[in-house]
Coordinates of C-alpha atoms and ligand atoms in Angstrom, one line a residue:
M279 CA -5.7 -10.0 -61.7
K280 CA -6.7 -6.4 -60.6
K281 CA -9.6 -5.2 -62.7
N282 CA -8.8 -1.9 -64.3
T283 CA -10.3 1.1 -62.5
K284 CA -10.1 3.4 -65.4
R285 CA -10.9 2.1 -68.9
S286 CA -11.6 5.0 -71.2
L287 CA -11.9 5.5 -75.0
T288 CA -9.5 6.2 -77.7
L289 CA -9.7 9.1 -80.1
T290 CA -12.6 7.6 -82.0
L291 CA -15.0 5.0 -80.2
S292 CA -14.9 1.6 -81.0
P293 CA -18.3 -0.4 -81.5
R294 CA -18.1 -1.8 -77.8
E295 CA -17.3 1.5 -76.6
R296 CA -20.2 3.3 -78.6
A297 CA -22.5 0.9 -76.9
G298 CA -21.3 2.1 -73.8
G299 CA -18.8 -0.7 -72.8
E300 CA -15.6 -0.3 -71.0
G301 CA -12.5 0.0 -73.1
A302 CA -9.9 -3.0 -72.3
V303 CA -6.8 -0.8 -72.3
P304 CA -6.4 2.8 -70.9
S305 CA -6.8 5.4 -73.6
V306 CA -3.5 7.1 -72.7
R307 CA -1.8 4.1 -74.0
I308 CA -3.6 4.0 -77.7
R309 CA -2.6 6.6 -80.3
A310 CA -4.1 6.4 -83.7
L311 CA -1.6 7.1 -86.4
N312 CA -4.0 8.1 -89.1
D313 CA -7.3 9.3 -89.7
A314 CA -8.8 6.4 -91.5
P315 CA -12.1 4.9 -90.2
F316 CA -12.6 1.3 -88.9
N317 CA -13.8 -1.1 -91.7
T318 CA -16.8 -2.7 -90.2
R319 CA -16.8 -4.8 -93.4
G320 CA -13.4 -6.4 -92.7
Q321 CA -12.9 -9.9 -92.3
F322 CA -10.6 -9.7 -89.2
V323 CA -8.7 -7.3 -86.9
L324 CA -5.1 -7.3 -87.5
Y325 CA -2.5 -7.1 -85.0
W326 CA 1.0 -6.2 -86.4
M327 CA 3.2 -7.6 -83.7
T328 CA 6.8 -6.1 -84.0
S329 CA 7.9 -5.2 -80.8
F330 CA 5.8 -6.7 -77.9
R331 CA 6.5 -10.2 -79.2
R332 CA 4.5 -12.0 -76.6
A333 CA 1.1 -13.6 -76.0
R334 CA 0.4 -12.5 -72.5
S335 CA 0.7 -9.2 -70.6
N336 CA 0.6 -7.1 -73.7
F337 CA -1.9 -4.2 -73.8
A338 CA -1.5 -4.1 -77.8
L339 CA -2.9 -7.6 -77.7
D340 CA -5.6 -6.6 -75.3
R341 CA -6.6 -3.9 -77.5
A342 CA -6.8 -6.1 -80.7
I343 CA -8.7 -8.6 -78.8
E344 CA -11.3 -6.2 -77.8
L345 CA -11.8 -4.8 -81.3
A346 CA -12.1 -8.2 -82.4
H347 CA -14.9 -8.9 -79.9
S348 CA -16.5 -5.6 -80.6
F349 CA -16.6 -6.3 -84.4
E350 CA -17.5 -10.2 -83.8
K351 CA -14.6 -10.9 -86.1
P352 CA -11.6 -13.0 -85.8
L353 CA -8.0 -11.9 -84.9
V354 CA -5.1 -12.2 -87.0
V355 CA -1.6 -11.6 -85.4
L356 CA 1.0 -10.9 -88.3
E357 CA 4.5 -11.4 -86.4
P358 CA 6.9 -10.6 -89.4
L359 CA 10.9 -10.8 -89.5
R360 CA 12.7 -8.9 -92.0
V361 CA 16.3 -9.5 -93.2
G362 CA 17.1 -6.0 -94.3
Y363 CA 17.3 -4.0 -91.3
P364 CA 20.6 -2.6 -90.0
F365 CA 22.9 -5.2 -88.1
A366 CA 20.6 -8.1 -89.1
S367 CA 22.6 -11.3 -87.9
E368 CA 22.4 -15.0 -87.2
R369 CA 22.4 -14.0 -83.5
I370 CA 19.6 -11.5 -83.6
H371 CA 17.6 -13.6 -85.9
A372 CA 18.0 -16.9 -84.0
F373 CA 16.9 -15.2 -80.7
I374 CA 13.6 -13.7 -82.4
L375 CA 12.9 -16.7 -84.4
Q376 CA 13.0 -18.8 -81.1
G377 CA 10.6 -16.2 -79.6
M378 CA 8.3 -16.4 -82.6
A379 CA 8.2 -20.2 -82.2
D380 CA 7.2 -19.6 -78.7
T381 CA 4.4 -17.3 -79.5
A382 CA 3.2 -19.6 -82.3
R383 CA 3.0 -22.5 -79.7
A384 CA 1.0 -20.1 -77.5
F385 CA -1.5 -18.9 -80.1
A386 CA -1.9 -22.3 -81.4
K387 CA -4.1 -23.4 -78.2
S388 CA -6.2 -20.1 -79.0
P389 CA -8.9 -19.1 -81.7
I390 CA -6.5 -16.4 -82.6
H391 CA -4.9 -16.9 -86.0
H392 CA -1.0 -16.3 -85.5
Y393 CA 0.8 -15.6 -89.0
P394 CA 4.6 -15.7 -88.6
Y395 CA 6.2 -14.3 -91.5
V396 CA 10.0 -14.5 -92.1
E397 CA 11.6 -12.9 -95.0
T398 CA 14.1 -14.7 -97.0
K399 CA 15.1 -12.2 -99.4
A400 CA 15.4 -8.2 -98.4
G401 CA 12.0 -6.6 -99.7
D402 CA 10.0 -9.8 -100.2
G403 CA 7.8 -8.8 -97.3
K404 CA 7.0 -5.5 -99.1
G405 CA 3.4 -5.2 -99.5
L406 CA 2.3 -7.9 -97.0
L407 CA 0.8 -5.5 -94.5
E408 CA -1.1 -3.5 -96.9
A409 CA -2.5 -6.6 -98.3
L410 CA -3.7 -8.0 -95.0
A411 CA -4.9 -4.4 -94.0
A412 CA -7.1 -4.2 -97.0
K413 CA -9.1 -6.9 -95.5
A414 CA -9.0 -5.9 -91.9
C415 CA -11.4 -3.9 -89.6
A416 CA -8.5 -2.3 -88.1
V417 CA -4.8 -2.6 -87.6
I418 CA -3.2 -2.5 -84.2
G419 CA 0.8 -2.0 -83.8
D420 CA 3.3 -1.8 -81.1
D421 CA 4.0 1.9 -79.9
W422 CA 7.8 1.3 -79.1
P423 CA 9.8 4.2 -79.5
G424 CA 13.3 2.9 -80.8
F425 CA 15.3 1.8 -84.0
F426 CA 13.7 2.0 -87.1
V427 CA 9.9 1.1 -85.6
P428 CA 8.3 4.7 -85.4
K429 CA 9.7 5.5 -89.0
M430 CA 8.2 2.2 -90.3
Q431 CA 4.9 2.7 -88.5
R432 CA 4.7 6.3 -89.9
A433 CA 5.2 5.2 -93.3
A434 CA 2.6 2.3 -93.0
A435 CA 0.2 4.8 -91.7
E436 CA 0.2 6.7 -94.7
K437 CA -0.6 3.8 -97.0
L438 CA -3.2 2.2 -95.0
G439 CA -7.0 2.7 -95.8
V440 CA -8.1 1.6 -92.3
R441 CA -7.7 2.8 -88.9
F442 CA -3.9 2.2 -87.6
E443 CA -3.6 2.4 -83.9
V444 CA -0.4 1.8 -82.1
V445 CA -0.5 0.8 -78.3
D446 CA 2.1 1.4 -75.5
S447 CA 3.1 -1.7 -73.6
N448 CA 6.6 -0.6 -72.8
G449 CA 6.6 -0.1 -69.1
L450 CA 4.6 0.7 -65.7
Y451 CA 4.1 4.5 -66.8
P452 CA 2.3 5.1 -70.0
L453 CA 4.9 7.0 -72.3
H454 CA 2.1 9.8 -73.3
H455 CA 0.7 10.4 -69.7
T456 CA 3.3 13.5 -69.8
T457 CA 5.0 15.4 -72.6
R458 CA 7.6 16.5 -70.0
V459 CA 11.2 15.4 -70.8
F460 CA 13.2 14.4 -67.8
T461 CA 17.0 15.1 -67.7
T462 CA 17.8 13.3 -64.2
A463 CA 16.8 10.0 -62.7
H464 CA 16.2 12.0 -59.5
S465 CA 13.6 14.3 -61.1
F466 CA 11.9 11.6 -63.0
R467 CA 11.7 9.4 -59.8
T468 CA 10.1 12.3 -58.0
H469 CA 7.6 12.5 -60.8
L470 CA 6.8 8.8 -60.8
Q471 CA 6.2 8.9 -57.0
K472 CA 3.5 11.4 -57.6
V473 CA 1.8 10.0 -60.7
L474 CA 2.4 6.5 -61.0
P475 CA 0.1 4.9 -58.4
P476 CA -3.1 5.0 -60.3
H477 CA -1.5 3.3 -63.3
L478 CA -0.4 0.3 -61.2
H479 CA -4.1 -0.5 -61.0
E480 CA -4.1 -0.9 -64.8
L481 CA -2.4 -4.1 -65.9
P482 CA -2.5 -5.7 -69.2
N483 CA -4.4 -9.0 -69.1
A484 CA -1.9 -11.6 -67.6
E485 CA -3.7 -14.4 -69.3
P486 CA -5.6 -13.1 -72.3
L487 CA -5.9 -16.4 -74.3
E488 CA -7.7 -18.0 -71.5
Q489 CA -10.8 -15.6 -72.2
L490 CA -11.4 -16.2 -75.7
K491 CA -13.9 -19.0 -76.2
D492 CA -16.4 -16.5 -77.9
L493 CA -14.2 -15.1 -80.3
A494 CA -14.7 -15.7 -84.0
T495 CA -12.1 -17.8 -85.7
L496 CA -10.5 -17.7 -89.1
S497 CA -10.0 -21.2 -90.9
K498 CA -7.4 -19.8 -93.3
L499 CA -5.9 -16.6 -94.4
P500 CA -6.8 -15.2 -98.1
S501 CA -4.7 -17.8 -100.3
E502 CA -3.5 -14.7 -102.5
V503 CA -1.9 -13.4 -99.3
T504 CA -0.3 -16.9 -98.2
K505 CA 0.7 -17.7 -101.5
R506 CA 2.9 -14.7 -102.1
W507 CA 3.9 -14.5 -98.6
P508 CA 4.1 -18.1 -97.1
R509 CA 3.8 -18.8 -93.4
A510 CA 7.4 -19.2 -91.8
S511 CA 8.3 -22.9 -92.1
D512 CA 9.0 -25.1 -89.0
E513 CA 12.6 -24.9 -89.9
A514 CA 12.6 -21.2 -89.9
L515 CA 10.9 -21.3 -86.5
R516 CA 13.6 -23.6 -85.4
A517 CA 16.2 -21.2 -86.4
S518 CA 18.1 -24.2 -87.8
P519 CA 21.7 -23.5 -88.7
E520 CA 20.9 -24.4 -92.2
F521 CA 18.1 -21.8 -92.4
L522 CA 20.1 -19.1 -90.6
A523 CA 22.9 -19.9 -93.4
S524 CA 20.6 -19.2 -96.2
L525 CA 19.6 -15.8 -95.2
P526 CA 21.3 -12.7 -96.5
I527 CA 22.3 -11.6 -93.0
D528 CA 25.6 -11.2 -91.1
H529 CA 26.9 -14.6 -90.6
T530 CA 29.8 -13.4 -88.4
V531 CA 27.8 -12.7 -85.5
K532 CA 26.7 -16.2 -84.3
P533 CA 23.9 -17.2 -82.1
V534 CA 24.6 -17.5 -78.3
A535 CA 23.4 -19.4 -75.3
F536 CA 20.6 -17.1 -74.7
I537 CA 17.4 -18.5 -75.9
G538 CA 14.5 -16.3 -77.1
G539 CA 11.0 -16.5 -76.1
S540 CA 8.6 -16.0 -73.4
T541 CA 8.9 -19.2 -71.8
T542 CA 12.8 -19.0 -71.2
A543 CA 12.1 -15.4 -70.2
R544 CA 9.8 -16.7 -67.4
A545 CA 12.2 -19.3 -66.5
R546 CA 14.9 -16.9 -66.1
L547 CA 12.8 -14.5 -64.3
D548 CA 11.7 -17.2 -61.9
H549 CA 15.4 -18.1 -61.2
F550 CA 16.2 -14.5 -60.6
V551 CA 13.5 -13.9 -58.2
T552 CA 14.1 -17.3 -56.3
N553 CA 18.0 -17.6 -56.3
I554 CA 19.3 -14.0 -57.1
L555 CA 17.2 -11.0 -56.1
G556 CA 17.8 -11.4 -52.3
A557 CA 21.5 -10.4 -52.8
Y558 CA 20.9 -8.1 -55.9
D559 CA 22.1 -5.1 -54.1
E560 CA 25.6 -6.5 -53.3
A561 CA 26.1 -8.9 -56.1
R562 CA 24.9 -6.7 -59.3
S563 CA 28.4 -4.9 -59.2
E564 CA 30.3 -8.0 -59.5
P565 CA 30.9 -9.1 -62.9
E566 CA 32.4 -12.5 -62.0
Q567 CA 29.0 -13.2 -60.3
D568 CA 25.7 -14.0 -61.8
G569 CA 24.2 -11.2 -59.7
T570 CA 21.7 -9.6 -62.1
S571 CA 18.5 -10.6 -63.8
K572 CA 20.0 -10.8 -67.5
L573 CA 16.5 -10.1 -68.6
S574 CA 17.3 -7.3 -70.8
P575 CA 17.4 -9.1 -74.1
Y576 CA 13.8 -10.5 -73.2
L577 CA 12.6 -7.0 -72.4
H578 CA 14.2 -5.6 -75.5
F579 CA 12.6 -8.0 -77.9
G580 CA 9.3 -7.8 -75.9
H581 CA 9.3 -11.4 -74.9
L582 CA 8.6 -10.2 -71.2
S583 CA 6.7 -7.4 -69.9
T584 CA 7.8 -5.1 -67.1
H585 CA 4.3 -5.7 -65.5
E586 CA 5.0 -9.5 -65.4
V587 CA 8.3 -8.8 -63.6
F588 CA 6.5 -6.3 -61.4
E589 CA 3.8 -8.7 -60.3
R590 CA 6.3 -11.5 -59.8
L591 CA 8.3 -9.2 -57.4
K592 CA 5.4 -8.2 -55.3
P593 CA 6.1 -9.2 -51.7
S594 CA 2.7 -10.3 -51.0
P595 CA -0.6 -10.8 -52.9
K596 CA -2.2 -8.1 -50.9
W597 CA 0.3 -5.5 -51.8
S598 CA -1.5 -2.4 -53.2
P599 CA -0.4 0.7 -54.7
D600 CA -2.0 2.3 -51.6
D601 CA 1.0 0.7 -49.8
L602 CA 3.6 3.1 -51.7
G603 CA 5.4 5.6 -49.2
K604 CA 4.2 9.0 -49.4
S605 CA 6.2 12.3 -50.0
I606 CA 9.4 10.7 -49.9
G607 CA 10.9 13.3 -52.6
G608 CA 12.5 11.2 -55.2
A609 CA 14.4 9.0 -52.6
K610 CA 15.3 5.7 -54.1
A611 CA 14.6 3.7 -51.1
G612 CA 11.4 3.4 -49.1
W613 CA 8.9 4.1 -51.8
W614 CA 7.8 0.6 -53.1
K615 CA 7.7 -0.9 -49.6
F616 CA 9.3 -4.0 -51.1
P617 CA 12.3 -5.7 -49.5
A618 CA 15.4 -3.5 -50.2
A619 CA 17.0 -5.6 -52.9
S620 CA 13.6 -5.6 -54.8
E621 CA 13.6 -1.7 -54.4
A622 CA 17.0 -1.3 -56.0
F623 CA 16.1 -3.8 -58.8
L624 CA 12.9 -1.8 -59.4
D625 CA 15.0 1.4 -59.5
E626 CA 16.8 0.0 -62.5
L627 CA 13.8 -1.5 -64.2
V628 CA 11.4 1.2 -63.6
T629 CA 13.2 4.6 -63.2
W630 CA 16.2 4.0 -65.1
R631 CA 14.5 2.1 -68.0
E632 CA 11.6 4.2 -68.3
L633 CA 13.7 7.2 -68.2
A634 CA 15.3 6.2 -71.3
F635 CA 11.8 5.3 -72.9
N636 CA 10.7 9.1 -71.8
M637 CA 13.3 10.8 -73.8
S638 CA 13.1 8.4 -76.9
S639 CA 9.4 8.9 -77.1
H640 CA 9.2 12.6 -76.6
R641 CA 12.6 13.6 -78.3
P642 CA 12.7 11.1 -81.1
T643 CA 15.4 12.9 -83.2
E644 CA 17.6 14.0 -80.0
F645 CA 17.7 11.0 -78.0
T646 CA 20.3 9.4 -80.2
S647 CA 22.3 12.6 -80.5
M648 CA 24.8 14.7 -78.5
S649 CA 22.4 17.2 -78.6
S650 CA 20.5 15.6 -75.7
L651 CA 23.6 16.2 -73.5
P652 CA 23.3 18.9 -70.8
S653 CA 25.0 22.0 -71.3
W654 CA 27.6 21.6 -69.0
A655 CA 28.8 18.1 -70.6
L656 CA 28.8 19.9 -74.2
Q657 CA 31.0 22.7 -72.7
T658 CA 33.5 20.4 -71.0
I659 CA 33.5 18.1 -74.0
K660 CA 34.2 21.0 -76.4
A661 CA 37.0 22.5 -73.8
H662 CA 39.1 19.0 -74.0
A663 CA 38.4 18.2 -77.7
T664 CA 42.0 18.8 -78.5
D665 CA 43.4 17.1 -75.4
K666 CA 46.1 14.6 -76.5
R667 CA 44.9 10.9 -76.4
A668 CA 47.7 8.6 -75.4
H669 CA 46.0 5.7 -77.2
T670 CA 43.3 5.8 -80.0
Y671 CA 42.1 2.5 -81.6
S672 CA 39.8 1.9 -84.7
L673 CA 36.4 0.3 -84.5
Q674 CA 37.9 -3.0 -85.9
Q675 CA 40.6 -3.0 -83.2
L676 CA 38.0 -2.3 -80.5
A677 CA 35.5 -4.9 -82.1
L678 CA 38.3 -7.3 -81.6
G679 CA 39.3 -6.4 -78.2
Q680 CA 43.0 -5.4 -79.4
T681 CA 43.6 -2.7 -76.9
H682 CA 46.3 -2.3 -74.3
D683 CA 43.8 -2.7 -71.5
P684 CA 43.0 -6.6 -70.7
L685 CA 39.9 -5.5 -68.6
W686 CA 38.5 -3.9 -71.3
N687 CA 39.3 -6.4 -73.7
A688 CA 37.5 -8.9 -71.5
A689 CA 34.6 -6.7 -71.6
M690 CA 34.4 -6.9 -75.4
G691 CA 35.1 -10.4 -75.4
Q692 CA 32.0 -11.1 -73.2
L693 CA 30.0 -9.0 -75.5
R694 CA 31.2 -10.5 -78.6
T695 CA 30.7 -14.3 -77.5
E696 CA 27.9 -14.1 -75.2
G697 CA 25.8 -11.2 -76.6
W698 CA 25.3 -9.5 -73.3
F699 CA 27.6 -7.9 -70.9
H700 CA 27.8 -6.7 -67.2
N701 CA 26.2 -3.2 -66.5
N702 CA 29.3 -2.2 -64.3
V703 CA 31.8 -3.4 -66.9
R704 CA 29.4 -1.4 -69.5
M705 CA 30.2 1.8 -67.7
L706 CA 33.9 1.4 -67.9
W707 CA 33.8 -0.1 -71.3
G708 CA 31.9 3.2 -72.5
K709 CA 34.2 5.4 -70.4
K710 CA 37.4 3.9 -72.2
I711 CA 35.9 4.2 -75.6
Y712 CA 35.5 8.1 -75.2
E713 CA 39.0 8.3 -73.7
W714 CA 40.4 6.3 -76.7
S715 CA 38.4 8.1 -79.6
K716 CA 39.4 11.2 -81.4
S717 CA 36.1 13.0 -80.7
A718 CA 32.8 12.4 -78.3
S719 CA 30.8 11.7 -81.5
D720 CA 33.4 9.2 -82.8
A721 CA 33.1 7.4 -79.4
L722 CA 29.1 7.5 -79.6
T723 CA 29.4 5.9 -83.1
A724 CA 31.6 3.3 -81.7
M725 CA 29.3 2.5 -78.8
D726 CA 26.3 2.4 -80.9
T727 CA 28.1 0.2 -83.7
L728 CA 29.3 -2.3 -81.2
M729 CA 26.1 -2.5 -79.0
S730 CA 23.9 -2.8 -82.1
K731 CA 26.1 -5.6 -83.6
Y732 CA 26.9 -7.7 -80.8
S733 CA 24.3 -7.2 -77.9
L734 CA 21.0 -9.0 -77.9
D735 CA 19.7 -5.8 -75.9
G736 CA 21.3 -3.1 -78.3
R737 CA 19.2 -1.1 -80.8
D738 CA 17.0 0.0 -77.7
P739 CA 16.1 3.1 -76.0
V740 CA 18.3 2.1 -73.3
S741 CA 21.1 1.7 -75.6
W742 CA 21.3 5.4 -76.1
S743 CA 20.7 6.4 -72.6
G744 CA 23.5 4.3 -71.7
A745 CA 26.1 5.6 -74.4
L746 CA 25.2 9.0 -73.8
W747 CA 25.2 8.6 -70.0
V748 CA 28.9 7.9 -70.6
L749 CA 29.1 11.4 -72.2
G750 CA 27.2 13.2 -69.3
R751 CA 23.4 12.6 -69.9
Y752 CA 21.6 12.0 -66.7
D753 CA 24.8 12.8 -64.8
R754 CA 26.3 16.0 -63.0
P755 CA 29.6 17.5 -63.4
W756 CA 32.5 15.9 -61.3
G757 CA 35.9 17.1 -60.0
P758 CA 38.6 17.7 -60.3
E759 CA 38.8 18.6 -64.0
R760 CA 40.8 15.9 -65.8
P761 CA 42.4 15.8 -69.3
I762 CA 40.2 14.4 -72.0
F763 CA 37.3 13.9 -69.6
G764 CA 37.0 17.3 -68.1
K765 CA 34.2 17.4 -65.9
L766 CA 32.6 14.0 -67.0
R767 CA 32.6 11.2 -64.6
Y768 CA 36.1 9.7 -65.0
M769 CA 36.7 5.8 -64.5
T770 CA 39.9 3.8 -64.7
S771 CA 40.4 0.0 -65.0
Q772 CA 42.9 0.1 -62.0
N773 CA 40.2 1.7 -59.8
F774 CA 37.5 -0.8 -61.2
A775 CA 39.8 -3.7 -60.3
R776 CA 40.3 -2.4 -56.8
K777 CA 36.6 -2.5 -56.1
V778 CA 35.5 -5.5 -57.5
S779 CA 37.1 -9.0 -58.6
V780 CA 38.0 -9.1 -62.2
K781 CA 40.9 -11.6 -62.4
Q782 CA 38.6 -14.6 -63.3
Y783 CA 36.6 -12.3 -65.7
V784 CA 39.8 -11.1 -67.4
A785 CA 41.0 -14.8 -67.7
K786 CA 37.8 -16.1 -69.2
F787 CA 37.0 -13.3 -71.8
A788 CA 40.3 -11.3 -72.6
Ligands
LIG110 C1 27.6 2.3 -71.9 C2 26.2 1.5 -71.7 C3 25.3 1.0 -72.6 C4 24.4 0.2 -72.3 N1 23.5 -0.4 -73.4 C5 22.2 -0.9 -73.0 C6 21.7 -1.4 -74.2 O1 21.9 -1.6 -75.4 N2 20.4 -2.3 -73.9 C7 20.0 -2.2 -72.4 O2 18.8 -2.8 -72.1 N3 20.6 -1.7 -71.5 C8 21.9 -1.1 -71.8 N4 22.7 -0.4 -70.8 C9 22.1 -0.5 -69.4 C10 22.4 -1.7 -68.4 O3 23.7 -1.9 -68.5 C11 21.7 -3.0 -68.9 O4 20.3 -2.7 -68.9 C12 21.8 -4.2 -68.0 O5 23.2 -4.3 -67.7 C13 21.1 -5.4 -68.4 O6 21.6 -6.6 -67.5 P1 20.4 -7.1 -66.5 O7 19.1 -7.2 -67.4 O8 21.0 -8.1 -65.8 O9 20.1 -5.9 -65.6 P2 19.4 -5.9 -64.3 O10 20.4 -5.2 -63.3 O11 18.9 -7.1 -63.6 O12 18.5 -4.6 -64.5 C14 17.0 -5.0 -64.8 C15 16.5 -4.2 -65.9 O13 16.5 -2.8 -65.6 C16 17.0 -2.2 -66.7 N5 18.2 -1.5 -66.6 C17 19.3 -1.8 -65.7 N6 20.2 -1.2 -65.8 C18 19.8 0.1 -66.3 C19 20.6 1.3 -66.7 N7 21.5 1.7 -66.3 N8 19.6 2.2 -67.6 C20 18.5 1.9 -67.9 N9 17.9 0.6 -67.6 C21 18.5 -0.3 -66.9 C22 17.2 -3.1 -67.8 O14 16.1 -3.2 -68.6 C23 17.3 -4.2 -67.1 O15 17.2 -5.6 -67.9 C24 23.8 0.2 -70.9 C25 24.5 0.8 -70.1 C26 25.6 1.4 -70.2 C27 26.5 2.2 -69.3

């Protein structure tokens, strides 16, 4: 792995940094959420792992390890799972628990003390973070800009009497390298082509657990903590049907074939790169083919990092950021100097995914709202707000796939039963929801609810960029102007079925 070229300091110097050492994580990826000092008398450093649920390729873990080394104290990784969050279901819980079992196995071979905690009653976990933080030298969290995470961390920051930092391990481009919000993929791609290269030298440690021989160890956590908040049982970490059935969560949304965790994520990545990627350019539009990575659930829960995917895609170990194309003005192809299919894939993984993170981190309230739409989209939606809708459906009818359109019902069927569905179909799915809703804001609510409830990759910054793309975000006006859609990009199931094969897809899922 390449050594960091620029490792600098955060807002306040850590002990090793004060002594003139290099920081393990680029300072642009670290934010202190409170003014509290480090507690040099603490018993351990605490990493509160909520979004980057992995034991490798994780800047937040790197920062926590760095501090533990600096203080010569053990590192505790608290990986909690609550039950009271919106849309909690057997499906989401099973996937997260499988991932927790995977991190538990990884940390078990290291001196790091991994502490998985699973709530069995809403609110039971209240006070756990504060209790551990009271004994910690510092708390490190995951800087993930979506769902309830930023609000939860702000609330925690007010309560913690010790330094609380959050670390960004979301993508190749650090969220806080810019404050500019990009409104098109082209402008963001052009920006990335100018500023990304130095960040490609700054990788999280691919195998951090292999370099911890001299890390202090903790024989056990304080008993007053583990007594009140016991470590997750083996049954919980197995996500057994009995355990899931005992929790106060949605039991109608069942676990699916996707198995959570870094080990499965890496196996899928390997399968994708070896067997699918070469034809990604053509096959990715075909819903009947296994033509895309299906990595979105793993990226969403942090079981896999973009850096790991990027490293796996490199055409040769000798590839360096110096090889990137120069002055290509935001063009999609020819910048990475990877094979064409890999470049097409990277455009989704880096340009489109990180574009969503750019808005969610810099416009935290707007990015889930219609106010993030461009003015032409708002105007055209308003101009066609009272156009007659030939069909309207309730949320319940949509959820059950009870519309007049078999292809749409099939899309919903795949989402409901597999917990994931195909990108090309998602676009049609969203456009039809808009066409069949009484208003654009009803359509947005329906898309959010259905994705959040059924999709493993829902509740993500990308969920909102997808739903708001349907309503014109990141898009341009299209002609001719049509009823209901106005100048919004228009899609029909008939045209869709002319372009790609859907017969078997409909037969399977409708
Ligand atoms: C209406 C709508 C809703 C969507 N909701 C979600 C969602 O809730 N969660 C989610 O992760 N993605 C969402 N997307 C984006 C995209 O459809 C999925 O990321 C993709 O289908 C996931 O499958 P994959 O991992 O096989 O993708 P691949 O084609 O293999 O792409 C690799 C990765 O690139 C990223 N990516 C791919 N397409 C896009 C895109 N259009 N925009 C941003 N990033 C992208 C994802 O992280 C994806 O895992 C939505 C798109 C639309 C149109």
